Amino acid sequence: MVAAPEVVTAAFLPAEEFDRADFDRYVMGTYARFPIALERGEGCRVWDTEGKSYLDFVAGIATCTLGHSHPLVAAAVQAQMQTLQHVSNLYYTRWQGALAQWLVENSAADRAFFCNSGAEANEGAIKLARKYAHKVLNIAEPVILSAHSSFHGRTLATVTATGQPKYQKPFTPLPTGFDYIPYNDLPALQAALAKHQGKVCAVLIEPLQGEGGVRPGDREYFQGLRALCDEHRLLLMVDEVQAGMGRSGKLWGYENLGIVPDVITTAKGLGGGFPIGAMLCRESCNVFDPGDHASTFGGNPLACRVGLTVCETLVQENVLANVRDRGEQLQAGLQSLVARYPHLCAAERGWGLLRGLVLPENSPMQARDVVAAAIAEGLLLVPAGTQVVRFVPPLIVTAAEMAEALAALERAIGKLAASHS
Ligand SMILES: *Cc1c(COP(=O)(O)O)cnc(C)c1O
């Protein structure tokens, strides 16, 4: 082993004071950011540049499953950086194989392809489905179905699969070969299959719609969907980018629905905050040949070692049991808010530690207003659309932290209630 080099800290630090005006001048304005700048994180807590601390129930948008600065993740990054970071897929590396084996042994899939994000994982699934259509089903112009209010990413193909026109409008013309079905509606799916007359090759769908409003899939619908996919030899491709990797209280969201998918995409939670994605498939649709698909950074030793550390830690620290217990605690807290503030909170829904507080149709405020009020009380939350406030804390959140978050949320809602009465 080479001795660890001294850590360099001083050479490339930005200016001492964070300057928001400079940030806004140089960075493209693609995000509506909340007005705090975060500097440090530990466990479920983060600190801003003013030194104020927040309970982080966003966790990098459902990514930092083991919280911030987890010692095992930090150790994995450091050890692998000092050994081998990246060499491309021209060669074999042991960590990619080890992570693929873990994912295959812990899912319905037989094979893994690695990439760097959720959109890239779904892009891979879309390409796989099209090759499967040509090679196995003999469809010249295949159609992929996805759901209204879904979210599958921002690349041109995945934004087209995303069933939300607001994300697509500025970027027409969109690629062809996609159509949309209402979520949890089996007769509508049958109608879509009839409409496309044997051209549908796959259904891309979230087991629980995350960005689209934390809407869980319906068991009966998904079992009917599986049966129709079997009957027509369509690929059932579940987008587990948000619901997977333990967030639902089971490792995969589809386990809550009693189905076995053909293709699984994952990203967000897989690296515990480190960028990595994967597209998994069963042997029956493993149609890619060398040269069909690739990603320069995909499956690099650093990302895969971190991913494997996250996966193993979920098991060894019995994290899924905590997700179920803390999920119930969160659900009970949200239900009590709905009971006490019915004019501001209409319902709560979700699985495990992926939950939403639904605002009423005629709400005087939007999810963004609740999030801003929670930030003022030291709690970070994220909207899922305009009417749903989303809770996606690290999966290691403690009972005390959950109680603290619910108390902060209650203060925020109480103040909003007072200002809207
Ligand atoms: C976030 C998300 C994506 C896109 O992931 P990126 O890493 O941002 O590309 C795709 N599908 C679902 C369900 C997501 O929640």
mmCIF file with all atom_site columns, N, CA and C in Angstrom, residues 86-90 96 113-116 120 293-301:
data_model
loop_
_atom_site.group_PDB
_atom_site.id
_atom_site.type_symbol
_atom_site.label_atom_id
_atom_site.label_alt_id
_atom_site.label_comp_id
_atom_site.label_asym_id
_atom_site.label_entity_id
_atom_site.label_seq_id
_atom_site.pdbx_PDB_ins_code
_atom_site.Cartn_x
_atom_site.Cartn_y
_atom_site.Cartn_z
_atom_site.occupancy
_atom_site.B_iso_or_equiv
_atom_site.pdbx_formal_charge
_atom_site.auth_seq_id
_atom_site.auth_comp_id
_atom_site.auth_asym_id
_atom_site.auth_atom_id
_atom_site.pdbx_PDB_model_num
ATOM 1  N N  . HIS A 1 86  ? -10.679 5.701  -11.636 1.00 0.00 ? 86  HIS A N  1
ATOM 2  C CA . HIS A 1 86  ? -11.429 5.553  -12.885 1.00 0.00 ? 86  HIS A CA 1
ATOM 3  C C  . HIS A 1 86  ? -10.487 5.099  -13.987 1.00 0.00 ? 86  HIS A C  1
ATOM 4  N N  . VAL A 1 87  ? -10.920 4.099  -14.735 1.00 0.00 ? 87  VAL A N  1
ATOM 5  C CA . VAL A 1 87  ? -10.079 3.620  -15.841 1.00 0.00 ? 87  VAL A CA 1
ATOM 6  C C  . VAL A 1 87  ? -10.867 3.382  -17.125 1.00 0.00 ? 87  VAL A C  1
ATOM 7  N N  . SER A 1 88  ? -12.211 3.558  -17.077 1.00 0.00 ? 88  SER A N  1
ATOM 8  C CA . SER A 1 88  ? -13.115 3.300  -18.214 1.00 0.00 ? 88  SER A CA 1
ATOM 9  C C  . SER A 1 88  ? -13.482 1.823  -18.272 1.00 0.00 ? 88  SER A C  1
ATOM 10 N N  . ASN A 1 89  ? -14.420 1.525  -19.160 1.00 0.00 ? 89  ASN A N  1
ATOM 11 C CA . ASN A 1 89  ? -14.885 0.145  -19.320 1.00 0.00 ? 89  ASN A CA 1
ATOM 12 C C  . ASN A 1 89  ? -14.118 -0.603 -20.418 1.00 0.00 ? 89  ASN A C  1
ATOM 13 N N  . LEU A 1 90  ? -12.930 -0.110 -20.736 1.00 0.00 ? 90  LEU A N  1
ATOM 14 C CA . LEU A 1 90  ? -12.046 -0.878 -21.623 1.00 0.00 ? 90  LEU A CA 1
ATOM 15 C C  . LEU A 1 90  ? -11.462 -2.068 -20.868 1.00 0.00 ? 90  LEU A C  1
ATOM 16 N N  . GLN A 1 96  ? -16.983 -3.029 -9.800  1.00 0.00 ? 96  GLN A N  1
ATOM 17 C CA . GLN A 1 96  ? -18.165 -3.049 -10.662 1.00 0.00 ? 96  GLN A CA 1
ATOM 18 C C  . GLN A 1 96  ? -18.820 -4.428 -10.640 1.00 0.00 ? 96  GLN A C  1
ATOM 19 N N  . PHE A 1 113 ? -26.206 -2.840 -15.801 1.00 0.00 ? 113 PHE A N  1
ATOM 20 C CA . PHE A 1 113 ? -25.414 -1.882 -16.587 1.00 0.00 ? 113 PHE A CA 1
ATOM 21 C C  . PHE A 1 113 ? -25.278 -0.629 -15.732 1.00 0.00 ? 113 PHE A C  1
ATOM 22 N N  . PHE A 1 114 ? -24.074 -0.079 -15.610 1.00 0.00 ? 114 PHE A N  1
ATOM 23 C CA . PHE A 1 114 ? -23.882 1.069  -14.720 1.00 0.00 ? 114 PHE A CA 1
ATOM 24 C C  . PHE A 1 114 ? -23.738 2.382  -15.481 1.00 0.00 ? 114 PHE A C  1
ATOM 25 N N  . CYS A 1 115 ? -24.305 3.422  -14.875 1.00 0.00 ? 115 CYS A N  1
ATOM 26 C CA . CYS A 1 115 ? -24.237 4.773  -15.436 1.00 0.00 ? 115 CYS A CA 1
ATOM 27 C C  . CYS A 1 115 ? -24.132 5.751  -14.263 1.00 0.00 ? 115 CYS A C  1
ATOM 28 N N  . ASN A 1 116 ? -24.515 7.014  -14.472 1.00 0.00 ? 116 ASN A N  1
ATOM 29 C CA . ASN A 1 116 ? -24.221 8.025  -13.446 1.00 0.00 ? 116 ASN A CA 1
ATOM 30 C C  . ASN A 1 116 ? -25.432 8.742  -12.875 1.00 0.00 ? 116 ASN A C  1
ATOM 31 N N  . GLU A 1 120 ? -30.002 8.705  -17.009 1.00 0.00 ? 120 GLU A N  1
ATOM 32 C CA . GLU A 1 120 ? -29.158 7.838  -17.828 1.00 0.00 ? 120 GLU A CA 1
ATOM 33 C C  . GLU A 1 120 ? -29.579 6.370  -17.685 1.00 0.00 ? 120 GLU A C  1
ATOM 34 N N  . HIS A 1 293 ? -24.281 -0.027 -26.114 1.00 0.00 ? 293 HIS A N  1
ATOM 35 C CA . HIS A 1 293 ? -24.543 1.032  -25.137 1.00 0.00 ? 293 HIS A CA 1
ATOM 36 C C  . HIS A 1 293 ? -23.289 1.200  -24.277 1.00 0.00 ? 293 HIS A C  1
ATOM 37 N N  . ALA A 1 294 ? -23.072 2.434  -23.773 1.00 0.00 ? 294 ALA A N  1
ATOM 38 C CA . ALA A 1 294 ? -21.842 2.674  -23.018 1.00 0.00 ? 294 ALA A CA 1
ATOM 39 C C  . ALA A 1 294 ? -21.970 3.938  -22.202 1.00 0.00 ? 294 ALA A C  1
ATOM 40 N N  . SER A 1 295 ? -21.083 4.086  -21.218 1.00 0.00 ? 295 SER A N  1
ATOM 41 C CA . SER A 1 295 ? -20.978 5.309  -20.442 1.00 0.00 ? 295 SER A CA 1
ATOM 42 C C  . SER A 1 295 ? -19.540 5.404  -19.939 1.00 0.00 ? 295 SER A C  1
ATOM 43 N N  . THR A 1 296 ? -18.873 6.507  -20.282 1.00 0.00 ? 296 THR A N  1
ATOM 44 C CA . THR A 1 296 ? -17.446 6.619  -19.954 1.00 0.00 ? 296 THR A CA 1
ATOM 45 C C  . THR A 1 296 ? -17.200 6.447  -18.460 1.00 0.00 ? 296 THR A C  1
ATOM 46 N N  . PHE A 1 297 ? -17.957 7.193  -17.642 1.00 0.00 ? 297 PHE A N  1
ATOM 47 C CA . PHE A 1 297 ? -17.754 7.108  -16.189 1.00 0.00 ? 297 PHE A CA 1
ATOM 48 C C  . PHE A 1 297 ? -18.512 5.940  -15.565 1.00 0.00 ? 297 PHE A C  1
ATOM 49 N N  . GLY A 1 298 ? -19.459 5.353  -16.305 1.00 0.00 ? 298 GLY A N  1
ATOM 50 C CA . GLY A 1 298 ? -20.346 4.355  -15.721 1.00 0.00 ? 298 GLY A CA 1
ATOM 51 C C  . GLY A 1 298 ? -19.603 3.205  -15.080 1.00 0.00 ? 298 GLY A C  1
ATOM 52 N N  . GLY A 1 299 ? -19.952 2.905  -13.843 1.00 0.00 ? 299 GLY A N  1
ATOM 53 C CA . GLY A 1 299 ? -19.376 1.756  -13.154 1.00 0.00 ? 299 GLY A CA 1
ATOM 54 C C  . GLY A 1 299 ? -17.927 1.916  -12.753 1.00 0.00 ? 299 GLY A C  1
ATOM 55 N N  . ASN A 1 300 ? -17.458 3.160  -12.584 1.00 0.00 ? 300 ASN A N  1
ATOM 56 C CA . ASN A 1 300 ? -16.054 3.326  -12.194 1.00 0.00 ? 300 ASN A CA 1
ATOM 57 C C  . ASN A 1 300 ? -15.835 2.805  -10.770 1.00 0.00 ? 300 ASN A C  1
ATOM 58 N N  . PRO A 1 301 ? -14.594 2.406  -10.469 1.00 0.00 ? 301 PRO A N  1
ATOM 59 C CA . PRO A 1 301 ? -14.329 1.745  -9.176  1.00 0.00 ? 301 PRO A CA 1
ATOM 60 C C  . PRO A 1 301 ? -14.733 2.595  -7.976  1.00 0.00 ? 301 PRO A C  1
#
